[in-house]
Amino acid sequence: MSPYDDLKLNVETGKRDAVQAQVKQALDEGRPAQEILQEGLVAAMDVVGAKMEAEEMFIPEVLRAAKTMEAGLEILKPLLAVGDMRISGTVLVGTVKGDLHDIGKNLVAMLLSSAGFEVKDLGINVEPATFVEKVKETGADFLGMSALLTTTMPMMQATVDALEAAGLRQQVTVLIGGAPVTQAFADQIGADGYASDAGAAIKVAKELGAVAK
Ligand code: B1M
């Protein structure tokens, strides 16, 4: 029994108003925004994922749950900001080609932005060539790629290779993440960093930023 059981069920079943009210209530009770995010909203999506895998939930219901989760996240957003120190660094973020999942990527973008990075979000289903073009165009310091499907992870490798072929690999620090992505995979494809969640993404970007050009 967790204090977030009701909230999780309401995310799962798409009860937007109830979710927003419960998030507000949890904040009023003094619960930390990070806890509400992880143990409530993100945990609900893990239940949804398990049900999706077991074919107990289907795409329209999963989408509804995702939108409901985002409605809860809207309320937490201002409280998840992690500081106002400006850091010199531009980060391009995007979900790789073939992949439409963007909740995690949006969360990473939001927290990086609140940590002081200048973030440019390229959206979902981003081709390796588009990542390369945008790195060239913006001179970004970091490229952050997200993948939620094992079948789209190879697009991260394709993007790293395309950066190499364009002679841009040394100019940009590549950071990757997403549920199926691991440090071992990051090492394998020659990415500079891996982060398991949005909080870790900031930490890794700051560490890598300190050693970048
Ligand atoms: Co999708 N889906 N989905 N789905 N979906 C998963 C990923 C899945 C694990 C569900 C399951 O079967 N258990 C499974 C993947 C299996 C696999 O590849 N091993 C799956 C599948 C199979 C599919 C489809 C193929 C289903 C189908 O059509 N038959 C299809 C593919 C569509 C496509 O992309 N081409 C599909 C579709 C969808 C929806 C569109 C319905 C919807 C996405 C809506 C949207 O994003 N706007 C959806 C959803 C919601 C999910 C689950 C349930 C939840 C994902 C989520 O938003 N989590 C997911 C199951 C799960 O992950 N538990 C599932 C919450 C979010 C905050 O976490 O995205 O992990 P996450 O992000 C985290 C970290 O990973 C990390 O930080 C984030 C915040 O802490 N992170 C980074 C992410 N990116 C990062 C980048 C970084 C650093 C860290 O650096 C740059």
PDB file of C-alpha atoms and ligand atoms in Angstrom:
ATOM      1  CA  MET A   1       0.000   0.000   0.000  1.00  0.00           C
ATOM      2  CA  SER A   2       1.555   3.285  -1.103  1.00  0.00           C
ATOM      3  CA  PRO A   3       0.189   6.830  -0.616  1.00  0.00           C
ATOM      4  CA  TYR A   4       0.231   7.012  -4.397  1.00  0.00           C
ATOM      5  CA  ASP A   5      -1.951   3.983  -5.175  1.00  0.00           C
ATOM      6  CA  ASP A   6      -5.024   6.108  -5.968  1.00  0.00           C
ATOM      7  CA  LEU A   7      -3.029   8.563  -8.033  1.00  0.00           C
ATOM      8  CA  LYS A   8      -1.474   5.711 -10.019  1.00  0.00           C
ATOM      9  CA  LEU A   9      -4.859   4.156 -10.711  1.00  0.00           C
ATOM     10  CA  ASN A  10      -6.236   7.502 -11.842  1.00  0.00           C
ATOM     11  CA  VAL A  11      -3.317   8.009 -14.242  1.00  0.00           C
ATOM     12  CA  GLU A  12      -3.810   4.501 -15.560  1.00  0.00           C
ATOM     13  CA  THR A  13      -7.521   5.053 -16.143  1.00  0.00           C
ATOM     14  CA  GLY A  14      -7.125   8.559 -17.598  1.00  0.00           C
ATOM     15  CA  LYS A  15      -8.823  10.578 -14.841  1.00  0.00           C
ATOM     16  CA  ARG A  16      -7.190  13.912 -15.644  1.00  0.00           C
ATOM     17  CA  ASP A  17      -9.025  16.132 -13.151  1.00  0.00           C
ATOM     18  CA  ALA A  18      -8.580  13.674 -10.295  1.00  0.00           C
ATOM     19  CA  VAL A  19      -4.875  13.344 -11.080  1.00  0.00           C
ATOM     20  CA  GLN A  20      -4.338  17.087 -11.061  1.00  0.00           C
ATOM     21  CA  ALA A  21      -6.283  17.401  -7.802  1.00  0.00           C
ATOM     22  CA  GLN A  22      -4.299  14.575  -6.179  1.00  0.00           C
ATOM     23  CA  VAL A  23      -0.958  16.016  -7.273  1.00  0.00           C
ATOM     24  CA  LYS A  24      -1.968  19.373  -5.762  1.00  0.00           C
ATOM     25  CA  GLN A  25      -3.127  17.651  -2.608  1.00  0.00           C
ATOM     26  CA  ALA A  26       0.127  15.705  -2.257  1.00  0.00           C
ATOM     27  CA  LEU A  27       2.050  18.984  -2.607  1.00  0.00           C
ATOM     28  CA  ASP A  28      -0.204  20.607   0.003  1.00  0.00           C
ATOM     29  CA  GLU A  29       0.613  17.711   2.327  1.00  0.00           C
ATOM     30  CA  GLY A  30       4.272  18.594   1.948  1.00  0.00           C
ATOM     31  CA  ARG A  31       5.317  15.697  -0.265  1.00  0.00           C
ATOM     32  CA  PRO A  32       8.352  16.486  -2.456  1.00  0.00           C
ATOM     33  CA  ALA A  33       7.692  17.062  -6.164  1.00  0.00           C
ATOM     34  CA  GLN A  34      10.391  14.523  -7.120  1.00  0.00           C
ATOM     35  CA  GLU A  35       8.693  11.856  -4.970  1.00  0.00           C
ATOM     36  CA  ILE A  36       5.278  12.556  -6.514  1.00  0.00           C
ATOM     37  CA  LEU A  37       6.857  12.331  -9.953  1.00  0.00           C
ATOM     38  CA  GLN A  38       8.755   9.082  -9.378  1.00  0.00           C
ATOM     39  CA  GLU A  39       6.467   7.168  -7.009  1.00  0.00           C
ATOM     40  CA  GLY A  40       3.215   8.480  -8.485  1.00  0.00           C
ATOM     41  CA  LEU A  41       3.351   9.532 -12.136  1.00  0.00           C
ATOM     42  CA  VAL A  42       6.334   7.547 -13.432  1.00  0.00           C
ATOM     43  CA  ALA A  43       5.385   4.482 -11.375  1.00  0.00           C
ATOM     44  CA  ALA A  44       1.905   4.628 -12.951  1.00  0.00           C
ATOM     45  CA  MET A  45       3.460   4.510 -16.416  1.00  0.00           C
ATOM     46  CA  ASP A  46       5.445   1.427 -15.387  1.00  0.00           C
ATOM     47  CA  VAL A  47       2.156  -0.289 -14.500  1.00  0.00           C
ATOM     48  CA  VAL A  48       0.750   0.843 -17.848  1.00  0.00           C
ATOM     49  CA  GLY A  49       3.840  -0.550 -19.607  1.00  0.00           C
ATOM     50  CA  ALA A  50       3.460  -3.928 -17.908  1.00  0.00           C
ATOM     51  CA  LYS A  51      -0.236  -4.059 -18.840  1.00  0.00           C
ATOM     52  CA  MET A  52       0.596  -3.060 -22.392  1.00  0.00           C
ATOM     53  CA  GLU A  53       3.085  -5.899 -22.619  1.00  0.00           C
ATOM     54  CA  ALA A  54       0.515  -8.344 -21.214  1.00  0.00           C
ATOM     55  CA  GLU A  55      -2.027  -7.042 -23.752  1.00  0.00           C
ATOM     56  CA  GLU A  56      -4.310  -5.881 -20.969  1.00  0.00           C
ATOM     57  CA  MET A  57      -4.079  -2.285 -22.232  1.00  0.00           C
ATOM     58  CA  PHE A  58      -3.975  -1.100 -25.826  1.00  0.00           C
ATOM     59  CA  ILE A  59      -2.634   1.961 -27.648  1.00  0.00           C
ATOM     60  CA  PRO A  60      -5.636   4.321 -27.159  1.00  0.00           C
ATOM     61  CA  GLU A  61      -5.729   3.590 -23.421  1.00  0.00           C
ATOM     62  CA  VAL A  62      -1.944   3.912 -23.125  1.00  0.00           C
ATOM     63  CA  LEU A  63      -2.064   7.261 -24.927  1.00  0.00           C
ATOM     64  CA  ARG A  64      -4.836   8.460 -22.641  1.00  0.00           C
ATOM     65  CA  ALA A  65      -2.756   7.440 -19.602  1.00  0.00           C
ATOM     66  CA  ALA A  66       0.286   9.239 -21.064  1.00  0.00           C
ATOM     67  CA  LYS A  67      -1.724  12.445 -21.564  1.00  0.00           C
ATOM     68  CA  THR A  68      -3.084  12.157 -18.034  1.00  0.00           C
ATOM     69  CA  MET A  69       0.415  11.715 -16.680  1.00  0.00           C
ATOM     70  CA  GLU A  70       1.465  14.868 -18.522  1.00  0.00           C
ATOM     71  CA  ALA A  71      -1.449  16.777 -16.973  1.00  0.00           C
ATOM     72  CA  GLY A  72      -0.071  15.847 -13.537  1.00  0.00           C
ATOM     73  CA  LEU A  73       3.432  16.753 -14.628  1.00  0.00           C
ATOM     74  CA  GLU A  74       2.279  20.260 -15.649  1.00  0.00           C
ATOM     75  CA  ILE A  75       1.603  21.016 -11.994  1.00  0.00           C
ATOM     76  CA  LEU A  76       4.976  19.688 -10.865  1.00  0.00           C
ATOM     77  CA  LYS A  77       7.024  21.407 -13.580  1.00  0.00           C
ATOM     78  CA  PRO A  78       7.783  24.685 -11.785  1.00  0.00           C
ATOM     79  CA  LEU A  79       8.776  22.736  -8.680  1.00  0.00           C
ATOM     80  CA  LEU A  80      11.121  20.392 -10.493  1.00  0.00           C
ATOM     81  CA  ALA A  81      13.352  23.264 -11.575  1.00  0.00           C
ATOM     82  CA  VAL A  82      16.775  22.545 -10.164  1.00  0.00           C
ATOM     83  CA  GLY A  83      18.387  25.947  -9.979  1.00  0.00           C
ATOM     84  CA  ASP A  84      18.846  29.185 -11.793  1.00  0.00           C
ATOM     85  CA  MET A  85      22.559  29.171 -12.432  1.00  0.00           C
ATOM     86  CA  ARG A  86      23.322  29.776 -16.106  1.00  0.00           C
ATOM     87  CA  ILE A  87      25.635  27.219 -17.608  1.00  0.00           C
ATOM     88  CA  SER A  88      27.179  27.870 -20.961  1.00  0.00           C
ATOM     89  CA  GLY A  89      25.951  25.003 -23.024  1.00  0.00           C
ATOM     90  CA  THR A  90      23.458  24.355 -25.744  1.00  0.00           C
ATOM     91  CA  VAL A  91      21.801  20.959 -25.823  1.00  0.00           C
ATOM     92  CA  LEU A  92      19.919  19.543 -28.782  1.00  0.00           C
ATOM     93  CA  VAL A  93      17.491  16.844 -27.729  1.00  0.00           C
ATOM     94  CA  GLY A  94      15.343  14.502 -29.756  1.00  0.00           C
ATOM     95  CA  THR A  95      13.796  11.066 -29.898  1.00  0.00           C
ATOM     96  CA  VAL A  96      15.469   8.945 -32.553  1.00  0.00           C
ATOM     97  CA  LYS A  97      14.056   7.906 -35.911  1.00  0.00           C
ATOM     98  CA  GLY A  98      11.186   5.421 -35.737  1.00  0.00           C
ATOM     99  CA  ASP A  99      10.417   6.254 -32.119  1.00  0.00           C
ATOM    100  CA  LEU A 100       7.408   8.335 -31.049  1.00  0.00           C
ATOM    101  CA  HIS A 101       7.870   8.206 -27.270  1.00  0.00           C
ATOM    102  CA  ASP A 102       8.488  11.689 -25.922  1.00  0.00           C
ATOM    103  CA  ILE A 103       7.416  11.947 -22.294  1.00  0.00           C
ATOM    104  CA  GLY A 104      10.840  11.025 -20.908  1.00  0.00           C
ATOM    105  CA  LYS A 105      12.629  13.152 -23.506  1.00  0.00           C
ATOM    106  CA  ASN A 106      10.417  16.129 -22.615  1.00  0.00           C
ATOM    107  CA  LEU A 107      11.179  15.655 -18.941  1.00  0.00           C
ATOM    108  CA  VAL A 108      14.918  15.547 -19.648  1.00  0.00           C
ATOM    109  CA  ALA A 109      14.616  18.693 -21.816  1.00  0.00           C
ATOM    110  CA  MET A 110      12.646  20.483 -19.133  1.00  0.00           C
ATOM    111  CA  LEU A 111      15.090  19.685 -16.328  1.00  0.00           C
ATOM    112  CA  LEU A 112      18.148  20.518 -18.443  1.00  0.00           C
ATOM    113  CA  SER A 113      16.539  23.830 -19.265  1.00  0.00           C
ATOM    114  CA  SER A 114      15.761  24.528 -15.628  1.00  0.00           C
ATOM    115  CA  ALA A 115      19.372  23.644 -14.765  1.00  0.00           C
ATOM    116  CA  GLY A 116      20.563  26.475 -16.996  1.00  0.00           C
ATOM    117  CA  PHE A 117      21.296  24.773 -20.303  1.00  0.00           C
ATOM    118  CA  GLU A 118      19.905  26.244 -23.484  1.00  0.00           C
ATOM    119  CA  VAL A 119      17.758  23.454 -24.870  1.00  0.00           C
ATOM    120  CA  LYS A 120      16.545  23.028 -28.426  1.00  0.00           C
ATOM    121  CA  ASP A 121      14.028  20.225 -28.772  1.00  0.00           C
ATOM    122  CA  LEU A 122      13.980  18.553 -32.186  1.00  0.00           C
ATOM    123  CA  GLY A 123      10.937  16.462 -31.312  1.00  0.00           C
ATOM    124  CA  ILE A 124      10.309  12.819 -32.120  1.00  0.00           C
ATOM    125  CA  ASN A 125      11.224  10.506 -34.999  1.00  0.00           C
ATOM    126  CA  VAL A 126      14.397  12.484 -35.722  1.00  0.00           C
ATOM    127  CA  GLU A 127      16.515  11.215 -38.618  1.00  0.00           C
ATOM    128  CA  PRO A 128      20.294  10.878 -38.076  1.00  0.00           C
ATOM    129  CA  ALA A 129      20.768  13.386 -40.927  1.00  0.00           C
ATOM    130  CA  THR A 130      18.562  15.914 -39.129  1.00  0.00           C
ATOM    131  CA  PHE A 131      20.569  15.575 -35.914  1.00  0.00           C
ATOM    132  CA  VAL A 132      23.751  16.150 -37.936  1.00  0.00           C
ATOM    133  CA  GLU A 133      22.295  19.135 -39.796  1.00  0.00           C
ATOM    134  CA  LYS A 134      21.140  20.747 -36.539  1.00  0.00           C
ATOM    135  CA  VAL A 135      24.490  20.173 -34.807  1.00  0.00           C
ATOM    136  CA  LYS A 136      26.165  21.890 -37.748  1.00  0.00           C
ATOM    137  CA  GLU A 137      23.627  24.712 -37.851  1.00  0.00           C
ATOM    138  CA  THR A 138      23.599  25.488 -34.118  1.00  0.00           C
ATOM    139  CA  GLY A 139      27.121  24.523 -33.065  1.00  0.00           C
ATOM    140  CA  ALA A 140      25.492  22.807 -30.067  1.00  0.00           C
ATOM    141  CA  ASP A 141      27.734  21.618 -27.244  1.00  0.00           C
ATOM    142  CA  PHE A 142      25.616  18.534 -26.474  1.00  0.00           C
ATOM    143  CA  LEU A 143      23.427  16.188 -28.457  1.00  0.00           C
ATOM    144  CA  GLY A 144      20.924  14.255 -26.315  1.00  0.00           C
ATOM    145  CA  MET A 145      19.152  11.314 -27.894  1.00  0.00           C
ATOM    146  CA  SER A 146      16.272   9.350 -26.419  1.00  0.00           C
ATOM    147  CA  ALA A 147      15.038   5.885 -27.453  1.00  0.00           C
ATOM    148  CA  LEU A 148      12.322   3.844 -25.776  1.00  0.00           C
ATOM    149  CA  LEU A 149      12.286   0.874 -28.132  1.00  0.00           C
ATOM    150  CA  THR A 150      14.953  -1.777 -28.509  1.00  0.00           C
ATOM    151  CA  THR A 151      14.243  -1.586 -32.247  1.00  0.00           C
ATOM    152  CA  THR A 152      15.142   2.120 -32.432  1.00  0.00           C
ATOM    153  CA  MET A 153      18.307   2.015 -30.309  1.00  0.00           C
ATOM    154  CA  PRO A 154      20.429   1.306 -33.445  1.00  0.00           C
ATOM    155  CA  MET A 155      19.442   4.784 -34.662  1.00  0.00           C
ATOM    156  CA  MET A 156      21.689   6.159 -31.916  1.00  0.00           C
ATOM    157  CA  GLN A 157      24.622   4.304 -33.437  1.00  0.00           C
ATOM    158  CA  ALA A 158      23.576   5.516 -36.908  1.00  0.00           C
ATOM    159  CA  THR A 159      23.562   9.105 -35.623  1.00  0.00           C
ATOM    160  CA  VAL A 160      26.983   8.794 -33.991  1.00  0.00           C
ATOM    161  CA  ASP A 161      28.315   7.333 -37.270  1.00  0.00           C
ATOM    162  CA  ALA A 162      26.690  10.141 -39.273  1.00  0.00           C
ATOM    163  CA  LEU A 163      28.298  12.752 -37.006  1.00  0.00           C
ATOM    164  CA  GLU A 164      31.628  11.036 -37.536  1.00  0.00           C
ATOM    165  CA  ALA A 165      31.144  10.974 -41.313  1.00  0.00           C
ATOM    166  CA  ALA A 166      30.280  14.674 -41.294  1.00  0.00           C
ATOM    167  CA  GLY A 167      33.461  15.461 -39.335  1.00  0.00           C
ATOM    168  CA  LEU A 168      31.415  16.798 -36.395  1.00  0.00           C
ATOM    169  CA  ARG A 169      31.860  14.053 -33.840  1.00  0.00           C
ATOM    170  CA  GLN A 170      34.656  15.780 -31.928  1.00  0.00           C
ATOM    171  CA  GLN A 171      32.676  19.031 -31.692  1.00  0.00           C
ATOM    172  CA  VAL A 172      29.683  17.705 -29.808  1.00  0.00           C
ATOM    173  CA  THR A 173      29.240  15.707 -26.617  1.00  0.00           C
ATOM    174  CA  VAL A 174      26.764  12.886 -27.166  1.00  0.00           C
ATOM    175  CA  LEU A 175      24.470  11.921 -24.303  1.00  0.00           C
ATOM    176  CA  ILE A 176      21.932   9.090 -24.590  1.00  0.00           C
ATOM    177  CA  GLY A 177      19.104   7.651 -22.508  1.00  0.00           C
ATOM    178  CA  GLY A 178      15.740   5.928 -22.489  1.00  0.00           C
ATOM    179  CA  ALA A 179      14.350   2.852 -20.760  1.00  0.00           C
ATOM    180  CA  PRO A 180      16.180   0.143 -22.782  1.00  0.00           C
ATOM    181  CA  VAL A 181      19.452   2.104 -23.034  1.00  0.00           C
ATOM    182  CA  THR A 182      22.397   1.196 -20.789  1.00  0.00           C
ATOM    183  CA  GLN A 183      25.892   2.432 -20.027  1.00  0.00           C
ATOM    184  CA  ALA A 184      27.229  -0.642 -21.836  1.00  0.00           C
ATOM    185  CA  PHE A 185      25.278   0.344 -24.949  1.00  0.00           C
ATOM    186  CA  ALA A 186      26.579   3.909 -24.695  1.00  0.00           C
ATOM    187  CA  ASP A 187      30.142   2.562 -24.516  1.00  0.00           C
ATOM    188  CA  GLN A 188      29.473   0.233 -27.418  1.00  0.00           C
ATOM    189  CA  ILE A 189      28.283   2.978 -29.778  1.00  0.00           C
ATOM    190  CA  GLY A 190      30.871   5.525 -28.677  1.00  0.00           C
ATOM    191  CA  ALA A 191      28.509   7.960 -26.936  1.00  0.00           C
ATOM    192  CA  ASP A 192      30.140  10.218 -24.353  1.00  0.00           C
ATOM    193  CA  GLY A 193      27.545   9.715 -21.651  1.00  0.00           C
ATOM    194  CA  TYR A 194      24.477   7.798 -20.518  1.00  0.00           C
ATOM    195  CA  ALA A 195      21.830   8.821 -18.002  1.00  0.00           C
ATOM    196  CA  SER A 196      19.171   6.576 -16.530  1.00  0.00           C
ATOM    197  CA  ASP A 197      16.749   9.395 -15.688  1.00  0.00           C
ATOM    198  CA  ALA A 198      16.241  13.116 -16.072  1.00  0.00           C
ATOM    199  CA  GLY A 199      18.045  13.979 -12.830  1.00  0.00           C
ATOM    200  CA  ALA A 200      21.044  11.901 -13.866  1.00  0.00           C
ATOM    201  CA  ALA A 201      21.007  13.590 -17.293  1.00  0.00           C
ATOM    202  CA  ILE A 202      21.732  16.941 -15.657  1.00  0.00           C
ATOM    203  CA  LYS A 203      24.478  15.477 -13.504  1.00  0.00           C
ATOM    204  CA  VAL A 204      26.130  13.756 -16.473  1.00  0.00           C
ATOM    205  CA  ALA A 205      25.790  16.826 -18.715  1.00  0.00           C
ATOM    206  CA  LYS A 206      27.396  18.996 -16.043  1.00  0.00           C
ATOM    207  CA  GLU A 207      30.249  16.507 -15.561  1.00  0.00           C
ATOM    208  CA  LEU A 208      30.820  16.135 -19.284  1.00  0.00           C
ATOM    209  CA  GLY A 209      30.457  19.896 -19.776  1.00  0.00           C
ATOM    210  CA  ALA A 210      33.278  20.457 -17.358  1.00  0.00           C
ATOM    211  CA  VAL A 211      35.621  18.350 -19.481  1.00  0.00           C
ATOM    212  CA  ALA A 212      34.223  19.353 -22.891  1.00  0.00           C
ATOM    213  CA  LYS A 213      36.179  21.621 -25.270  1.00  0.00           C
TER     214      LYS A 213
HETATM  215 CO1  B1M B   1       5.254   2.419 -25.945  1.00  0.00          CO
HETATM  216  N1  B1M B   1       6.438   0.924 -25.466  1.00  0.00           N
HETATM  217  N2  B1M B   1       4.994   1.639 -27.736  1.00  0.00           N
HETATM  218  N3  B1M B   1       3.920   3.803 -26.184  1.00  0.00           N
HETATM  219  N4  B1M B   1       5.343   2.703 -24.082  1.00  0.00           N
HETATM  220  C1  B1M B   1       7.084   0.979 -24.153  1.00  0.00           C
HETATM  221  C2  B1M B   1       8.425   1.716 -24.258  1.00  0.00           C
HETATM  222  C3  B1M B   1       7.236  -0.560 -23.792  1.00  0.00           C
HETATM  223  C4  B1M B   1       8.407  -0.862 -22.836  1.00  0.00           C
HETATM  224  C5  B1M B   1       5.884  -1.084 -23.230  1.00  0.00           C
HETATM  225  C6  B1M B   1       5.910  -2.565 -22.956  1.00  0.00           C
HETATM  226  O1  B1M B   1       5.653  -3.340 -23.855  1.00  0.00           O
HETATM  227  N5  B1M B   1       6.201  -2.957 -21.745  1.00  0.00           N
HETATM  228  C7  B1M B   1       7.418  -1.188 -25.229  1.00  0.00           C
HETATM  229  C8  B1M B   1       8.855  -1.278 -25.728  1.00  0.00           C
HETATM  230  C9  B1M B   1       9.399  -2.688 -25.751  1.00  0.00           C
HETATM  231  C10 B1M B   1      10.796  -2.720 -26.243  1.00  0.00           C
HETATM  232  O2  B1M B   1      11.173  -2.154 -27.219  1.00  0.00           O
HETATM  233  N6  B1M B   1      11.609  -3.427 -25.490  1.00  0.00           N
HETATM  234  C11 B1M B   1       6.574  -0.260 -26.070  1.00  0.00           C
HETATM  235  C12 B1M B   1       6.035  -0.594 -27.346  1.00  0.00           C
HETATM  236  C13 B1M B   1       6.240  -2.032 -27.799  1.00  0.00           C
HETATM  237  C14 B1M B   1       5.341   0.336 -28.157  1.00  0.00           C
HETATM  238  C15 B1M B   1       4.731   0.117 -29.551  1.00  0.00           C
HETATM  239  C16 B1M B   1       5.626  -0.682 -30.531  1.00  0.00           C
HETATM  240  C17 B1M B   1       3.361  -0.563 -29.335  1.00  0.00           C
HETATM  241  C18 B1M B   1       2.642  -0.975 -30.608  1.00  0.00           C
HETATM  242  O3  B1M B   1       2.374  -0.171 -31.453  1.00  0.00           O
HETATM  243  N7  B1M B   1       2.397  -2.242 -30.687  1.00  0.00           N
HETATM  244  C19 B1M B   1       4.495   1.568 -30.038  1.00  0.00           C
HETATM  245  C20 B1M B   1       5.685   2.129 -30.786  1.00  0.00           C
HETATM  246  C21 B1M B   1       5.423   3.487 -31.365  1.00  0.00           C
HETATM  247  C22 B1M B   1       6.708   4.108 -31.873  1.00  0.00           C
HETATM  248  O4  B1M B   1       7.407   4.756 -31.106  1.00  0.00           O
HETATM  249  N8  B1M B   1       7.050   3.897 -33.137  1.00  0.00           N
HETATM  250  C23 B1M B   1       4.313   2.281 -28.739  1.00  0.00           C
HETATM  251  C24 B1M B   1       3.510   3.424 -28.583  1.00  0.00           C
HETATM  252  C25 B1M B   1       3.304   4.089 -27.394  1.00  0.00           C
HETATM  253  C26 B1M B   1       2.327   5.261 -27.233  1.00  0.00           C
HETATM  254  C27 B1M B   1       2.321   6.208 -28.446  1.00  0.00           C
HETATM  255  C28 B1M B   1       0.959   4.690 -27.036  1.00  0.00           C
HETATM  256  C29 B1M B   1       2.809   5.892 -25.881  1.00  0.00           C
HETATM  257  C30 B1M B   1       3.836   7.043 -26.061  1.00  0.00           C
HETATM  258  C31 B1M B   1       3.200   8.417 -25.866  1.00  0.00           C
HETATM  259  C32 B1M B   1       4.255   9.489 -25.807  1.00  0.00           C
HETATM  260  O5  B1M B   1       5.411   9.294 -25.449  1.00  0.00           O
HETATM  261  N9  B1M B   1       3.808  10.684 -26.148  1.00  0.00           N
HETATM  262  C33 B1M B   1       3.566   4.731 -25.238  1.00  0.00           C
HETATM  263  C34 B1M B   1       3.914   4.672 -23.863  1.00  0.00           C
HETATM  264  C35 B1M B   1       3.329   5.764 -22.980  1.00  0.00           C
HETATM  265  C36 B1M B   1       4.755   3.659 -23.318  1.00  0.00           C
HETATM  266  C37 B1M B   1       5.106   3.374 -21.849  1.00  0.00           C
HETATM  267  C38 B1M B   1       3.887   2.708 -21.237  1.00  0.00           C
HETATM  268  C39 B1M B   1       5.518   4.543 -20.977  1.00  0.00           C
HETATM  269  C40 B1M B   1       6.690   5.386 -21.499  1.00  0.00           C
HETATM  270  C41 B1M B   1       6.825   6.624 -20.655  1.00  0.00           C
HETATM  271  O6  B1M B   1       6.384   7.691 -21.069  1.00  0.00           O
HETATM  272  N10 B1M B   1       7.381   6.493 -19.414  1.00  0.00           N
HETATM  273  C42 B1M B   1       6.344   2.383 -22.010  1.00  0.00           C
HETATM  274  C43 B1M B   1       6.511   1.425 -20.837  1.00  0.00           C
HETATM  275  C44 B1M B   1       7.503   1.959 -19.819  1.00  0.00           C
HETATM  276  O7  B1M B   1       8.454   2.619 -20.148  1.00  0.00           O
HETATM  277  N11 B1M B   1       7.269   1.637 -18.569  1.00  0.00           N
HETATM  278  C45 B1M B   1       6.195   1.892 -23.391  1.00  0.00           C
HETATM  279  C46 B1M B   1       7.523   7.584 -18.468  1.00  0.00           C
HETATM  280  C47 B1M B   1       8.800   8.389 -18.783  1.00  0.00           C
HETATM  281  C48 B1M B   1       8.956   9.518 -17.763  1.00  0.00           C
HETATM  282  O8  B1M B   1       9.901   7.520 -18.655  1.00  0.00           O
HETATM  283  O9  B1M B   1      10.353   7.500 -21.152  1.00  0.00           O
HETATM  284  O10 B1M B   1      11.603   5.910 -19.601  1.00  0.00           O
HETATM  285  P1  B1M B   1      10.954   7.216 -19.835  1.00  0.00           P
HETATM  286  O11 B1M B   1      12.070   8.360 -19.628  1.00  0.00           O
HETATM  287  C49 B1M B   1      12.917   8.405 -18.502  1.00  0.00           C
HETATM  288  C50 B1M B   1      14.249   7.638 -18.687  1.00  0.00           C
HETATM  289  O12 B1M B   1      14.177   6.591 -19.623  1.00  0.00           O
HETATM  290  C51 B1M B   1      15.233   8.701 -19.031  1.00  0.00           C
HETATM  291  O13 B1M B   1      14.759   9.830 -18.318  1.00  0.00           O
HETATM  292  C52 B1M B   1      13.335   9.859 -18.384  1.00  0.00           C
HETATM  293  C53 B1M B   1      12.799  10.604 -17.182  1.00  0.00           C
HETATM  294  O14 B1M B   1      13.294  10.104 -15.974  1.00  0.00           O
HETATM  295  N12 B1M B   1      15.443   9.144 -20.416  1.00  0.00           N
HETATM  296  C54 B1M B   1      16.603   9.779 -20.749  1.00  0.00           C
HETATM  297  C55 B1M B   1      14.639   9.116 -21.486  1.00  0.00           C
HETATM  298  N13 B1M B   1      15.229   9.693 -22.533  1.00  0.00           N
HETATM  299  C56 B1M B   1      16.440  10.129 -22.102  1.00  0.00           C
HETATM  300  C57 B1M B   1      17.462  10.817 -22.760  1.00  0.00           C
HETATM  301  C58 B1M B   1      18.610  11.140 -22.023  1.00  0.00           C
HETATM  302  C59 B1M B   1      18.756  10.767 -20.700  1.00  0.00           C
HETATM  303  C60 B1M B   1      17.746  10.084 -20.036  1.00  0.00           C
HETATM  304  O15 B1M B   1      19.635  11.808 -22.549  1.00  0.00           O
HETATM  305  C61 B1M B   1      19.465  12.523 -23.738  1.00  0.00           C
END
